[in-house]
C-alpha cells in the first residue's frame, strides 16, 4: 500500500472521530440545556404556588384583622370614649394558660375559613331540596 493512500485513510479516520466528538458535545449541550430549563421551570412554578398560597393567607388575614377592628369599634360607647380594659382576675388553684403565637392563630383561622368555604356549597344544595 502506497504511503499516500495510508495517509489519506488516517486523515479520514481523524475527521470522522472529530465529527463524532463535535456531535456528542452538541447533544450533551442540548440535554444539559433541557435539564436546566426544566429545573428552572419547576422552581418558578413552585415559587408561584407559594406566592398564591401567601396571597390567599394574606386575604384571610386581612379579613381577620378587619373583623378585629370592627370589634374594637363596637367597644366604644356613645360618647366616643373607649371602655377601660378589664383587669386580669387573679385565679387560685390549678389553671391552664394557653399562650398561642399570632402565626398559630392565623393558621387556625385560615383552616376554619377554608373549611367554611368548602362546606358552603354543600349547605346550599341541602337548602335547595
mmCIF file of C-alpha atoms in Angstrom:
data_model
loop_
_atom_site.group_PDB
_atom_site.id
_atom_site.type_symbol
_atom_site.label_atom_id
_atom_site.label_comp_id
_atom_site.label_asym_id
_atom_site.label_seq_id
_atom_site.Cartn_x
_atom_site.Cartn_y
_atom_site.Cartn_z
ATOM 1 C CA UNK A 1 0.000 0.000 0.000
ATOM 2 C CA UNK A 2 1.495 3.327 -1.012
ATOM 3 C CA UNK A 3 2.285 5.868 1.683
ATOM 4 C CA UNK A 4 -0.211 8.462 0.268
ATOM 5 C CA UNK A 5 -3.251 6.118 0.447
ATOM 6 C CA UNK A 6 -2.468 5.139 4.067
ATOM 7 C CA UNK A 7 -2.104 8.820 4.961
ATOM 8 C CA UNK A 8 -5.485 9.636 3.339
ATOM 9 C CA UNK A 9 -7.225 6.857 5.274
ATOM 10 C CA UNK A 10 -5.694 8.068 8.572
ATOM 11 C CA UNK A 11 -6.876 11.622 7.846
ATOM 12 C CA UNK A 12 -10.422 10.364 7.130
ATOM 13 C CA UNK A 13 -10.472 8.413 10.394
ATOM 14 C CA UNK A 14 -9.336 11.509 12.296
ATOM 15 C CA UNK A 15 -12.000 13.659 10.576
ATOM 16 C CA UNK A 16 -14.723 11.134 11.435
ATOM 17 C CA UNK A 17 -13.591 10.991 15.070
ATOM 18 C CA UNK A 18 -13.623 14.795 15.192
ATOM 19 C CA UNK A 19 -17.150 14.928 13.731
ATOM 20 C CA UNK A 20 -18.299 12.331 16.287
ATOM 21 C CA UNK A 21 -16.814 14.364 19.153
ATOM 22 C CA UNK A 22 -18.490 17.556 17.908
ATOM 23 C CA UNK A 23 -21.856 15.782 17.519
ATOM 24 C CA UNK A 24 -21.549 14.246 21.002
ATOM 25 C CA UNK A 25 -20.713 17.639 22.512
ATOM 26 C CA UNK A 26 -23.743 19.232 20.798
ATOM 27 C CA UNK A 27 -26.067 16.516 22.069
ATOM 28 C CA UNK A 28 -24.656 16.815 25.575
ATOM 29 C CA UNK A 29 -25.084 20.595 25.499
ATOM 30 C CA UNK A 30 -28.672 20.252 24.317
ATOM 31 C CA UNK A 31 -29.562 17.716 27.022
ATOM 32 C CA UNK A 32 -27.940 19.889 29.722
ATOM 33 C CA UNK A 33 -29.856 22.911 28.413
ATOM 34 C CA UNK A 34 -33.136 20.966 28.533
ATOM 35 C CA UNK A 35 -32.459 19.732 32.084
ATOM 36 C CA UNK A 36 -31.599 23.242 33.263
ATOM 37 C CA UNK A 37 -34.710 24.682 31.616
ATOM 38 C CA UNK A 38 -36.926 22.054 33.280
ATOM 39 C CA UNK A 39 -35.317 22.685 36.675
ATOM 40 C CA UNK A 40 -35.801 26.461 36.382
ATOM 41 C CA UNK A 41 -39.395 25.986 35.238
ATOM 42 C CA UNK A 42 -40.096 23.719 38.226
ATOM 43 C CA UNK A 43 -38.580 26.229 40.664
ATOM 44 C CA UNK A 44 -40.616 29.077 39.182
ATOM 45 C CA UNK A 45 -43.837 27.068 39.337
ATOM 46 C CA UNK A 46 -43.108 26.219 42.982
ATOM 47 C CA UNK A 47 -42.489 29.901 43.783
ATOM 48 C CA UNK A 48 -45.711 30.867 42.016
ATOM 49 C CA UNK A 49 -47.631 28.258 44.026
ATOM 50 C CA UNK A 50 -46.146 29.544 47.298
ATOM 51 C CA UNK A 51 -46.950 33.142 46.364
ATOM 52 C CA UNK A 52 -50.550 32.169 45.557
ATOM 53 C CA UNK A 53 -50.840 30.464 48.957
ATOM 54 C CA UNK A 54 -49.355 33.511 50.682
ATOM 55 C CA UNK A 55 -51.769 35.779 48.818
ATOM 56 C CA UNK A 56 -54.730 33.677 49.953
ATOM 57 C CA UNK A 57 -53.417 33.671 53.519
ATOM 58 C CA UNK A 58 -52.972 37.447 53.428
ATOM 59 C CA UNK A 59 -56.542 37.839 52.166
ATOM 60 C CA UNK A 60 -57.781 35.749 55.076
ATOM 61 C CA UNK A 61 -55.532 37.638 57.485
ATOM 62 C CA UNK A 62 -56.864 40.979 56.294
ATOM 63 C CA UNK A 63 -60.430 39.709 56.815
ATOM 64 C CA UNK A 64 -59.449 38.628 60.306
ATOM 65 C CA UNK A 65 -57.871 41.983 61.157
ATOM 66 C CA UNK A 66 -60.905 43.804 59.699
ATOM 67 C CA UNK A 67 -63.171 41.788 61.957
ATOM 68 C CA UNK A 68 -60.962 42.565 64.947
ATOM 69 C CA UNK A 69 -61.072 46.265 64.113
ATOM 70 C CA UNK A 70 -64.851 46.004 63.876
ATOM 71 C CA UNK A 71 -64.988 44.553 67.380
ATOM 72 C CA UNK A 72 -62.797 47.345 68.700
ATOM 73 C CA UNK A 73 -65.140 49.911 67.210
ATOM 74 C CA UNK A 74 -68.107 48.252 68.948
ATOM 75 C CA UNK A 75 -66.393 48.706 72.287
ATOM 76 C CA UNK A 76 -66.618 52.463 72.062
ATOM 77 C CA UNK A 77 -69.548 53.900 73.876
ATOM 78 C CA UNK A 78 -71.823 56.641 72.602
ATOM 79 C CA UNK A 79 -69.515 59.442 73.759
ATOM 80 C CA UNK A 80 -66.655 58.087 71.662
ATOM 81 C CA UNK A 81 -64.560 57.027 74.644
ATOM 82 C CA UNK A 82 -63.290 53.501 74.622
ATOM 83 C CA UNK A 83 -64.010 51.379 77.637
ATOM 84 C CA UNK A 84 -61.165 50.702 80.015
ATOM 85 C CA UNK A 85 -59.514 47.346 79.701
ATOM 86 C CA UNK A 86 -60.626 44.895 82.281
ATOM 87 C CA UNK A 87 -58.063 43.931 84.858
ATOM 88 C CA UNK A 88 -56.858 40.365 84.842
ATOM 89 C CA UNK A 89 -58.636 38.389 87.519
ATOM 90 C CA UNK A 90 -56.470 36.507 89.951
ATOM 91 C CA UNK A 91 -57.295 32.826 89.991
ATOM 92 C CA UNK A 92 -56.425 30.500 92.793
ATOM 93 C CA UNK A 93 -55.856 26.830 92.311
ATOM 94 C CA UNK A 94 -54.770 24.956 89.201
ATOM 95 C CA UNK A 95 -55.410 26.650 85.893
ATOM 96 C CA UNK A 96 -54.296 26.369 82.263
ATOM 97 C CA UNK A 97 -52.829 29.249 80.297
ATOM 98 C CA UNK A 98 -52.802 28.915 76.540
ATOM 99 C CA UNK A 99 -50.072 31.000 75.002
ATOM 100 C CA UNK A 100 -50.668 30.908 71.271
ATOM 101 C CA UNK A 101 -48.488 32.810 68.888
ATOM 102 C CA UNK A 102 -50.092 35.021 66.253
ATOM 103 C CA UNK A 103 -48.967 32.701 63.471
ATOM 104 C CA UNK A 104 -50.724 29.759 65.152
ATOM 105 C CA UNK A 105 -53.919 31.776 65.437
ATOM 106 C CA UNK A 106 -53.690 32.810 61.780
ATOM 107 C CA UNK A 107 -53.128 29.211 60.674
ATOM 108 C CA UNK A 108 -56.187 28.094 62.637
ATOM 109 C CA UNK A 109 -58.190 30.984 61.219
ATOM 110 C CA UNK A 110 -57.116 30.042 57.681
ATOM 111 C CA UNK A 111 -58.091 26.398 58.225
ATOM 112 C CA UNK A 112 -61.520 27.446 59.555
ATOM 113 C CA UNK A 113 -62.116 29.785 56.599
ATOM 114 C CA UNK A 114 -61.123 27.082 54.089
ATOM 115 C CA UNK A 115 -63.366 24.515 55.766
ATOM 116 C CA UNK A 116 -66.212 27.018 55.874
ATOM 117 C CA UNK A 117 -65.751 27.795 52.174
ATOM 118 C CA UNK A 118 -65.702 24.093 51.331
ATOM 119 C CA UNK A 119 -68.926 23.451 53.277
ATOM 120 C CA UNK A 120 -70.915 26.412 51.953
ATOM 121 C CA UNK A 121 -71.708 24.784 48.547
ATOM 122 C CA UNK A 122 -72.904 21.668 50.379
ATOM 123 C CA UNK A 123 -75.214 23.752 52.603
ATOM 124 C CA UNK A 124 -76.706 25.474 49.555
ATOM 125 C CA UNK A 125 -77.500 22.088 47.962
ATOM 126 C CA UNK A 126 -79.191 20.900 51.147
ATOM 127 C CA UNK A 127 -81.231 24.114 51.475
ATOM 128 C CA UNK A 128 -82.491 23.892 47.880
ATOM 129 C CA UNK A 129 -84.029 20.450 48.480
#
